């Protein structure tokens, strides 16, 4: 049933990479893998079952390009998702993937990060997933600031369960649960994220500008910390015209650029002339920009590279060897031990 | 008249206290045994066992006193079992009946396996907390009560106090009033801090314990505090010891025999935490909940030495998911909770079952449903542990029956979790959590530890869920293993972890996950039978009731009754051989700390009676007419109760 030895020694013929023979603590056994050349196909798996025109397709393509360009070893990369249309994304990545529970992608990703800092972790969530059922985890994930790239696929609607209002649905949106228009002001994911202590990276993009989508995800990936990218995307099935006004009018997109943020190439600059130079270290201005929804701000709103990472704060530099555990355990036992007359730990061990 | 008399006595005593000698006259001369002035000094009554209670308002240190007393007694080679008496609030109002906080220590010449029956001697810091214990029927008739007498001096309280003392005397208790506050003032300025050590001294004197051992224990207890604090506590201990010696006309001695092998004395929660260390697990994800949290408190500290992380998550669901993430990534992780938290984790547990991710979850049960009785013990979560989470989610459920088993259960759980890629639930409870009992110091074994994370390459063509058709087992692919890339999913999936769109796939996968339980079951040994394998009555229990059941069974067997018991550690899967054991007895009864309908109730008959959890399981699996007795009073099971149940069954 299990023909691999438990201590990590592979049968030699099956080895494709040089591996440590008996890794005790992965943190200390990270090997530089051979410089590999990857093609887009190396990250592709299966045929996505998303609707034609769904923003998820654009995100998948951007993510696969990112993996290729960053030469991410597929076996060292994990895509974690919740439940919803967007959360099918890991199934189409030829990396490790974890298609988990509705709302719970973030705590699962955090567990993976803490256990395995050698893995690259990406998280894909929908607006219901992240901002509704998983909202508690979202807020705390920002605070933990663990190194991962979190993508909020925000189409303002529940797709997989067929057109119910989501927390980001604009007021008045007619859905199956709000047939006469949704009752509440939409939740603003950017403002929420920028309001949480320890926030370290917040960006927003739209699915219809692939170049910026890629650039933003790349910046998020390179940020050391919890990178939150809200991707405004279209849902052709339930809200086919919802984004049309924005889509067709470049003036309704506000491009944020800065030498420490995104650099807009000349081609894009020709079409999207509504621009603002925004320094991503300026949190107050980021909050002001975040509060506006028309035009849609696109780019990096906030970045702070100095926020401590939870996994580093909690990390232990010691090699967790058998003797470390044994000695620690014996020392703990000592605190509670009643020794027989004349016996001590030393005598006990000698015997 | 009585009251007048008491005040006269009081007056006399006050004068007595003022005398230079520091020797205190007996405080209550109505108590037949408390009159003489150390007349019986040196002549201690020999006992085989005794149950002592120390109770105070919350924050007065009765718990620390009780724990220290238990430790000293254990050092002296006596058998001991300590049980915490915990109020529901952190700071209940002072002098309230429901606010009793303290410790109950059962000591004896032989090994003690449970908290025992009613209390023989209680030492109380005020009469109100004492009344709470009286009303709960926790005191033995004629029980000796040592009571702080300072309340006589408080005009607002004196009447209440003296009324209570009268009631106690009328009820036949032996009351000895002790001017604790006054005596402590001779040593320290604020007796509220330190009265507990004075009381500890009294108890050490009363039970003829070695004073130096007691002093060493006090040093250990206050080890981290300033030398001044330790000194004053030792002075209080000495004062209490001397006071008992000089003023009490009764004294006990319980002979002990020092163990020839090293023993450790911890409570169940600490034992679980030590088990986590010993199992090699290095991540514990949790959210605070009574009565489980002290395990994590201890681990947070111990991990500093051993290396590891206690992650306090934002909620119970996150704690479980965090643990699942870490386990998925190759480090089998534990999450620790109690009933309400367990309920919240159910969906995530289903995910771990579906994805075949190893996971250890500890549920330190408390009274339910809902918020229930957070500080009280219950065995109400057995069914939810086995059947919880929607759909068929086979999990392993084990229940330690002793403090020692709490330790080893975690090592076993981790091993099973990783061997079978399953969720293993450990069911402890509030009784084990806060009870202390010495057990043989474990001898470290390297095999306890988790193996290093497998990062070897996966052979081409291997599948992440290549279920063995016979056992249901499959080799797990861990992130980092080249060639093992797949997407784990909570959706029904095939051998390649692809979402199942074919009707046959789900059937096949469900079968594999279920078969793993059967495969594990084939490796288990039948449970041992305590007593003969045939007889009139068999008691079946699980979890923390083990000691009480076996004590009662042993006692009745000595009286010639044909009764035996068996105790289940593995409940899901159940070990083989149980049917044969049940067949050896005319009657089979489970005794549990959970709910079952009483056939004596008018509305209850065989068509609607709800049985206790284990009884239900045994009835359905073995088609034996298993009866049950259970209660949800929140107190640990007493041997006397078991005795009564057995005798009634035999009648």
PDB file of C-alpha atoms in Angstrom, chain B residues 38-265:
ATOM      1  CA  UNK B  38      -2.719  18.346  71.731  1.00  0.00           C
ATOM      2  CA  UNK B  39      -3.562  15.658  74.174  1.00  0.00           C
ATOM      3  CA  UNK B  40      -3.200  12.984  71.599  1.00  0.00           C
ATOM      4  CA  UNK B  41      -0.011  14.387  70.167  1.00  0.00           C
ATOM      5  CA  UNK B  42       1.960  11.729  68.441  1.00  0.00           C
ATOM      6  CA  UNK B  43      -0.902   9.278  68.530  1.00  0.00           C
ATOM      7  CA  UNK B  44      -2.190   9.505  65.033  1.00  0.00           C
ATOM      8  CA  UNK B  45      -5.169   7.475  63.915  1.00  0.00           C
ATOM      9  CA  UNK B  46      -4.151   5.101  61.135  1.00  0.00           C
ATOM     10  CA  UNK B  47      -6.293   5.269  58.041  1.00  0.00           C
ATOM     11  CA  UNK B  48      -6.152   3.449  54.740  1.00  0.00           C
ATOM     12  CA  UNK B  49      -7.582   6.393  52.861  1.00  0.00           C
ATOM     13  CA  UNK B  50      -9.275   9.766  53.273  1.00  0.00           C
ATOM     14  CA  UNK B  51     -10.874  12.429  51.118  1.00  0.00           C
ATOM     15  CA  UNK B  52      -9.922  15.992  51.925  1.00  0.00           C
ATOM     16  CA  UNK B  53     -11.424  19.168  50.509  1.00  0.00           C
ATOM     17  CA  UNK B  54      -9.994  22.658  50.612  1.00  0.00           C
ATOM     18  CA  UNK B  55     -12.451  25.343  49.585  1.00  0.00           C
ATOM     19  CA  UNK B  56     -12.397  29.107  49.514  1.00  0.00           C
ATOM     20  CA  UNK B  57     -13.667  32.046  47.553  1.00  0.00           C
ATOM     21  CA  UNK B  58     -12.140  32.299  44.135  1.00  0.00           C
ATOM     22  CA  UNK B  59      -8.692  33.859  44.327  1.00  0.00           C
ATOM     23  CA  UNK B  60      -7.924  32.877  47.915  1.00  0.00           C
ATOM     24  CA  UNK B  61      -5.644  30.111  46.792  1.00  0.00           C
ATOM     25  CA  UNK B  62      -7.456  26.962  47.830  1.00  0.00           C
ATOM     26  CA  UNK B  63      -6.624  25.402  44.474  1.00  0.00           C
ATOM     27  CA  UNK B  64      -2.928  26.060  44.844  1.00  0.00           C
ATOM     28  CA  UNK B  65      -3.114  24.717  48.383  1.00  0.00           C
ATOM     29  CA  UNK B  66      -4.877  21.576  47.194  1.00  0.00           C
ATOM     30  CA  UNK B  67      -2.470  20.964  44.347  1.00  0.00           C
ATOM     31  CA  UNK B  68       0.508  21.413  46.654  1.00  0.00           C
ATOM     32  CA  UNK B  69      -1.047  19.092  49.213  1.00  0.00           C
ATOM     33  CA  UNK B  70      -1.605  16.489  46.504  1.00  0.00           C
ATOM     34  CA  UNK B  71       1.992  16.798  45.378  1.00  0.00           C
ATOM     35  CA  UNK B  72       3.350  16.465  48.918  1.00  0.00           C
ATOM     36  CA  UNK B  73       1.196  13.446  49.569  1.00  0.00           C
ATOM     37  CA  UNK B  74       2.418  11.864  46.345  1.00  0.00           C
ATOM     38  CA  UNK B  75       6.020  12.615  47.334  1.00  0.00           C
ATOM     39  CA  UNK B  76       5.375  10.732  50.549  1.00  0.00           C
ATOM     40  CA  UNK B  77       4.474   7.660  48.519  1.00  0.00           C
ATOM     41  CA  UNK B  78       0.717   7.788  48.985  1.00  0.00           C
ATOM     42  CA  UNK B  79      -1.813   7.158  46.303  1.00  0.00           C
ATOM     43  CA  UNK B  80      -3.545  10.371  45.333  1.00  0.00           C
ATOM     44  CA  UNK B  81      -6.243  11.749  43.052  1.00  0.00           C
ATOM     45  CA  UNK B  82      -6.985  15.462  43.086  1.00  0.00           C
ATOM     46  CA  UNK B  83     -10.098  17.018  41.616  1.00  0.00           C
ATOM     47  CA  UNK B  84     -10.559  20.720  41.069  1.00  0.00           C
ATOM     48  CA  UNK B  85     -13.654  22.440  42.358  1.00  0.00           C
ATOM     49  CA  UNK B  86     -14.196  25.269  39.928  1.00  0.00           C
ATOM     50  CA  UNK B  87     -16.893  27.948  40.028  1.00  0.00           C
ATOM     51  CA  UNK B  88     -18.422  29.018  36.734  1.00  0.00           C
ATOM     52  CA  UNK B  89     -17.150  32.595  37.042  1.00  0.00           C
ATOM     53  CA  UNK B  90     -13.632  33.930  37.325  1.00  0.00           C
ATOM     54  CA  UNK B  91     -14.564  36.106  40.307  1.00  0.00           C
ATOM     55  CA  UNK B  92     -17.884  35.031  41.754  1.00  0.00           C
ATOM     56  CA  UNK B  93     -19.064  37.275  44.600  1.00  0.00           C
ATOM     57  CA  UNK B  94     -17.189  36.664  47.809  1.00  0.00           C
ATOM     58  CA  UNK B  95     -18.811  34.324  50.314  1.00  0.00           C
ATOM     59  CA  UNK B  96     -21.333  32.908  47.891  1.00  0.00           C
ATOM     60  CA  UNK B  97     -22.739  29.412  47.969  1.00  0.00           C
ATOM     61  CA  UNK B  98     -22.110  28.858  44.264  1.00  0.00           C
ATOM     62  CA  UNK B  99     -18.636  30.365  44.422  1.00  0.00           C
ATOM     63  CA  UNK B 100     -16.720  27.508  45.993  1.00  0.00           C
ATOM     64  CA  UNK B 101     -13.283  27.193  44.486  1.00  0.00           C
ATOM     65  CA  UNK B 102     -10.780  24.643  45.588  1.00  0.00           C
ATOM     66  CA  UNK B 103      -9.580  21.134  45.441  1.00  0.00           C
ATOM     67  CA  UNK B 104     -10.644  17.723  46.567  1.00  0.00           C
ATOM     68  CA  UNK B 105      -7.831  15.350  47.315  1.00  0.00           C
ATOM     69  CA  UNK B 106      -8.337  11.662  47.808  1.00  0.00           C
ATOM     70  CA  UNK B 107      -5.341  10.044  49.455  1.00  0.00           C
ATOM     71  CA  UNK B 108      -4.695   6.454  50.367  1.00  0.00           C
ATOM     72  CA  UNK B 109      -2.156   3.749  50.990  1.00  0.00           C
ATOM     73  CA  UNK B 110      -2.870   2.115  47.653  1.00  0.00           C
ATOM     74  CA  UNK B 111      -3.006   3.497  44.148  1.00  0.00           C
ATOM     75  CA  UNK B 112      -6.056   5.722  43.729  1.00  0.00           C
ATOM     76  CA  UNK B 113      -7.857   5.643  40.412  1.00  0.00           C
ATOM     77  CA  UNK B 114     -10.637   8.174  40.878  1.00  0.00           C
ATOM     78  CA  UNK B 115     -12.007  10.929  43.061  1.00  0.00           C
ATOM     79  CA  UNK B 116     -13.889   8.510  45.280  1.00  0.00           C
ATOM     80  CA  UNK B 117     -17.106   9.053  47.198  1.00  0.00           C
ATOM     81  CA  UNK B 118     -17.992  11.748  49.720  1.00  0.00           C
ATOM     82  CA  UNK B 119     -15.549  13.937  51.583  1.00  0.00           C
ATOM     83  CA  UNK B 120     -14.194  12.956  54.997  1.00  0.00           C
ATOM     84  CA  UNK B 121     -12.614  16.238  55.988  1.00  0.00           C
ATOM     85  CA  UNK B 122     -13.092  19.705  54.637  1.00  0.00           C
ATOM     86  CA  UNK B 123     -11.215  22.863  55.386  1.00  0.00           C
ATOM     87  CA  UNK B 124     -13.156  25.978  54.435  1.00  0.00           C
ATOM     88  CA  UNK B 125     -12.237  29.655  54.302  1.00  0.00           C
ATOM     89  CA  UNK B 126     -15.828  30.720  54.899  1.00  0.00           C
ATOM     90  CA  UNK B 127     -19.096  29.038  55.775  1.00  0.00           C
ATOM     91  CA  UNK B 128     -20.922  30.025  52.573  1.00  0.00           C
ATOM     92  CA  UNK B 129     -18.692  28.125  50.152  1.00  0.00           C
ATOM     93  CA  UNK B 130     -18.970  25.261  52.607  1.00  0.00           C
ATOM     94  CA  UNK B 131     -22.773  25.365  52.496  1.00  0.00           C
ATOM     95  CA  UNK B 132     -22.544  24.970  48.737  1.00  0.00           C
ATOM     96  CA  UNK B 133     -20.715  21.700  49.195  1.00  0.00           C
ATOM     97  CA  UNK B 134     -23.160  20.556  51.881  1.00  0.00           C
ATOM     98  CA  UNK B 135     -26.109  21.205  49.597  1.00  0.00           C
ATOM     99  CA  UNK B 136     -24.412  19.344  46.769  1.00  0.00           C
ATOM    100  CA  UNK B 137     -24.291  16.310  49.101  1.00  0.00           C
ATOM    101  CA  UNK B 138     -20.550  16.137  48.665  1.00  0.00           C
ATOM    102  CA  UNK B 139     -19.755  15.714  52.376  1.00  0.00           C
ATOM    103  CA  UNK B 140     -19.888  12.397  54.183  1.00  0.00           C
ATOM    104  CA  UNK B 141     -22.271  12.279  57.176  1.00  0.00           C
ATOM    105  CA  UNK B 142     -20.296  13.260  60.267  1.00  0.00           C
ATOM    106  CA  UNK B 143     -17.572  14.782  58.102  1.00  0.00           C
ATOM    107  CA  UNK B 144     -14.982  16.862  59.936  1.00  0.00           C
ATOM    108  CA  UNK B 145     -15.113  20.545  59.058  1.00  0.00           C
ATOM    109  CA  UNK B 146     -12.239  22.902  59.796  1.00  0.00           C
ATOM    110  CA  UNK B 147     -13.659  26.379  59.452  1.00  0.00           C
ATOM    111  CA  UNK B 148     -12.139  29.854  59.435  1.00  0.00           C
ATOM    112  CA  UNK B 149     -13.615  31.595  62.485  1.00  0.00           C
ATOM    113  CA  UNK B 150     -12.766  35.223  61.647  1.00  0.00           C
ATOM    114  CA  UNK B 151     -16.367  35.840  60.546  1.00  0.00           C
ATOM    115  CA  UNK B 152     -17.463  35.880  64.159  1.00  0.00           C
ATOM    116  CA  UNK B 153     -15.696  39.222  64.457  1.00  0.00           C
ATOM    117  CA  UNK B 154     -17.527  40.768  61.544  1.00  0.00           C
ATOM    118  CA  UNK B 155     -20.737  42.292  62.870  1.00  0.00           C
ATOM    119  CA  UNK B 156     -22.499  42.097  59.504  1.00  0.00           C
ATOM    120  CA  UNK B 157     -21.642  38.466  59.039  1.00  0.00           C
ATOM    121  CA  UNK B 158     -21.483  37.006  62.524  1.00  0.00           C
ATOM    122  CA  UNK B 159     -25.143  36.045  62.641  1.00  0.00           C
ATOM    123  CA  UNK B 160     -25.087  34.296  59.263  1.00  0.00           C
ATOM    124  CA  UNK B 161     -21.931  32.567  60.275  1.00  0.00           C
ATOM    125  CA  UNK B 162     -23.121  31.328  63.635  1.00  0.00           C
ATOM    126  CA  UNK B 163     -26.431  30.203  62.130  1.00  0.00           C
ATOM    127  CA  UNK B 164     -24.526  28.185  59.587  1.00  0.00           C
ATOM    128  CA  UNK B 165     -22.282  26.638  62.210  1.00  0.00           C
ATOM    129  CA  UNK B 166     -25.360  25.667  64.187  1.00  0.00           C
ATOM    130  CA  UNK B 167     -26.931  24.078  61.170  1.00  0.00           C
ATOM    131  CA  UNK B 168     -23.791  22.124  60.502  1.00  0.00           C
ATOM    132  CA  UNK B 169     -23.598  20.894  64.041  1.00  0.00           C
ATOM    133  CA  UNK B 170     -27.262  19.996  63.991  1.00  0.00           C
ATOM    134  CA  UNK B 171     -26.663  18.043  60.826  1.00  0.00           C
ATOM    135  CA  UNK B 172     -24.094  15.987  62.684  1.00  0.00           C
ATOM    136  CA  UNK B 173     -20.917  17.394  61.225  1.00  0.00           C
ATOM    137  CA  UNK B 174     -17.921  17.812  63.459  1.00  0.00           C
ATOM    138  CA  UNK B 175     -16.995  21.480  63.314  1.00  0.00           C
ATOM    139  CA  UNK B 176     -13.604  22.781  64.383  1.00  0.00           C
ATOM    140  CA  UNK B 177     -13.246  26.533  64.170  1.00  0.00           C
ATOM    141  CA  UNK B 178      -9.805  27.851  63.446  1.00  0.00           C
ATOM    142  CA  UNK B 179      -8.717  31.491  63.718  1.00  0.00           C
ATOM    143  CA  UNK B 180      -6.801  31.313  60.474  1.00  0.00           C
ATOM    144  CA  UNK B 181      -6.784  35.028  59.775  1.00  0.00           C
ATOM    145  CA  UNK B 182      -5.550  35.873  63.242  1.00  0.00           C
ATOM    146  CA  UNK B 183      -2.837  33.259  63.163  1.00  0.00           C
ATOM    147  CA  UNK B 184      -1.678  34.337  59.731  1.00  0.00           C
ATOM    148  CA  UNK B 185      -1.429  37.954  60.864  1.00  0.00           C
ATOM    149  CA  UNK B 186       1.302  36.898  63.213  1.00  0.00           C
ATOM    150  CA  UNK B 187       3.352  36.032  60.165  1.00  0.00           C
ATOM    151  CA  UNK B 188       2.168  38.319  57.368  1.00  0.00           C
ATOM    152  CA  UNK B 189       0.288  41.599  57.165  1.00  0.00           C
ATOM    153  CA  UNK B 190      -2.267  40.519  54.563  1.00  0.00           C
ATOM    154  CA  UNK B 191      -3.582  37.041  55.305  1.00  0.00           C
ATOM    155  CA  UNK B 192      -5.673  36.965  52.133  1.00  0.00           C
ATOM    156  CA  UNK B 193      -2.397  36.235  50.437  1.00  0.00           C
ATOM    157  CA  UNK B 194      -0.933  33.272  52.159  1.00  0.00           C
ATOM    158  CA  UNK B 195      -3.767  31.858  54.209  1.00  0.00           C
ATOM    159  CA  UNK B 196      -3.678  28.936  51.812  1.00  0.00           C
ATOM    160  CA  UNK B 197      -0.144  28.064  52.874  1.00  0.00           C
ATOM    161  CA  UNK B 198      -1.128  28.250  56.538  1.00  0.00           C
ATOM    162  CA  UNK B 199      -3.925  25.820  55.734  1.00  0.00           C
ATOM    163  CA  UNK B 200      -1.470  23.628  53.867  1.00  0.00           C
ATOM    164  CA  UNK B 201       0.616  23.551  57.023  1.00  0.00           C
ATOM    165  CA  UNK B 202      -2.406  22.514  59.076  1.00  0.00           C
ATOM    166  CA  UNK B 203      -3.164  19.686  56.675  1.00  0.00           C
ATOM    167  CA  UNK B 204       0.429  18.507  56.627  1.00  0.00           C
ATOM    168  CA  UNK B 205       0.413  18.419  60.404  1.00  0.00           C
ATOM    169  CA  UNK B 206      -2.973  16.777  60.538  1.00  0.00           C
ATOM    170  CA  UNK B 207      -1.960  14.000  58.165  1.00  0.00           C
ATOM    171  CA  UNK B 208       1.489  13.560  59.718  1.00  0.00           C
ATOM    172  CA  UNK B 209       3.309  14.534  56.547  1.00  0.00           C
ATOM    173  CA  UNK B 210       6.968  15.362  56.446  1.00  0.00           C
ATOM    174  CA  UNK B 211       7.408  19.094  56.974  1.00  0.00           C
ATOM    175  CA  UNK B 212      10.604  19.312  54.941  1.00  0.00           C
ATOM    176  CA  UNK B 213       8.922  17.671  51.937  1.00  0.00           C
ATOM    177  CA  UNK B 214       6.165  20.238  52.295  1.00  0.00           C
ATOM    178  CA  UNK B 215       8.679  23.092  52.425  1.00  0.00           C
ATOM    179  CA  UNK B 216      10.388  21.796  49.292  1.00  0.00           C
ATOM    180  CA  UNK B 217       7.036  21.711  47.550  1.00  0.00           C
ATOM    181  CA  UNK B 218       6.302  25.313  48.527  1.00  0.00           C
ATOM    182  CA  UNK B 219       9.663  26.346  47.087  1.00  0.00           C
ATOM    183  CA  UNK B 220       8.714  24.526  43.880  1.00  0.00           C
ATOM    184  CA  UNK B 221       5.246  26.094  43.799  1.00  0.00           C
ATOM    185  CA  UNK B 222       6.571  29.623  44.180  1.00  0.00           C
ATOM    186  CA  UNK B 223       9.788  28.882  42.314  1.00  0.00           C
ATOM    187  CA  UNK B 224       9.488  31.850  39.990  1.00  0.00           C
ATOM    188  CA  UNK B 225       8.588  34.346  42.716  1.00  0.00           C
ATOM    189  CA  UNK B 226      10.973  36.470  44.766  1.00  0.00           C
ATOM    190  CA  UNK B 227      12.832  34.866  47.656  1.00  0.00           C
ATOM    191  CA  UNK B 228      10.842  37.038  50.064  1.00  0.00           C
ATOM    192  CA  UNK B 229       7.581  35.564  48.835  1.00  0.00           C
ATOM    193  CA  UNK B 230       8.902  32.041  49.220  1.00  0.00           C
ATOM    194  CA  UNK B 231      10.165  32.788  52.711  1.00  0.00           C
ATOM    195  CA  UNK B 232       6.881  34.194  53.935  1.00  0.00           C
ATOM    196  CA  UNK B 233       4.955  31.262  52.465  1.00  0.00           C
ATOM    197  CA  UNK B 234       7.262  28.813  54.190  1.00  0.00           C
ATOM    198  CA  UNK B 235       6.806  30.715  57.435  1.00  0.00           C
ATOM    199  CA  UNK B 236       3.040  30.395  57.005  1.00  0.00           C
ATOM    200  CA  UNK B 237       3.357  26.701  56.245  1.00  0.00           C
ATOM    201  CA  UNK B 238       5.442  26.202  59.380  1.00  0.00           C
ATOM    202  CA  UNK B 239       2.949  28.214  61.446  1.00  0.00           C
ATOM    203  CA  UNK B 240       0.056  26.098  60.224  1.00  0.00           C
ATOM    204  CA  UNK B 241       1.942  22.917  60.918  1.00  0.00           C
ATOM    205  CA  UNK B 242       2.795  24.055  64.443  1.00  0.00           C
ATOM    206  CA  UNK B 243      -0.745  25.255  65.065  1.00  0.00           C
ATOM    207  CA  UNK B 244      -2.229  21.891  64.116  1.00  0.00           C
ATOM    208  CA  UNK B 245       0.299  20.131  66.267  1.00  0.00           C
ATOM    209  CA  UNK B 246      -0.465  22.290  69.268  1.00  0.00           C
ATOM    210  CA  UNK B 247      -4.204  22.681  68.959  1.00  0.00           C
ATOM    211  CA  UNK B 248      -5.836  19.769  67.276  1.00  0.00           C
ATOM    212  CA  UNK B 249      -6.586  16.720  69.346  1.00  0.00           C
ATOM    213  CA  UNK B 250      -6.828  14.472  66.349  1.00  0.00           C
ATOM    214  CA  UNK B 251      -4.278  13.491  63.832  1.00  0.00           C
ATOM    215  CA  UNK B 252      -4.175  10.983  61.010  1.00  0.00           C
ATOM    216  CA  UNK B 253      -1.593   8.833  59.469  1.00  0.00           C
ATOM    217  CA  UNK B 254      -1.940   7.069  56.154  1.00  0.00           C
ATOM    218  CA  UNK B 255       0.959   4.750  55.550  1.00  0.00           C
ATOM    219  CA  UNK B 256       2.456   5.009  52.098  1.00  0.00           C
ATOM    220  CA  UNK B 257       5.089   3.123  50.221  1.00  0.00           C
ATOM    221  CA  UNK B 258       7.360   5.120  48.010  1.00  0.00           C
ATOM    222  CA  UNK B 259       7.308   3.895  44.458  1.00  0.00           C
ATOM    223  CA  UNK B 260      10.482   2.211  43.286  1.00  0.00           C
ATOM    224  CA  UNK B 261      10.243   3.891  39.917  1.00  0.00           C
ATOM    225  CA  UNK B 262       9.998   7.562  39.068  1.00  0.00           C
ATOM    226  CA  UNK B 263       6.486   8.872  38.703  1.00  0.00           C
ATOM    227  CA  UNK B 264       5.087  12.056  37.292  1.00  0.00           C
ATOM    228  CA  UNK B 265       2.138  13.909  38.744  1.00  0.00           C
TER     229      UNK B 265
END
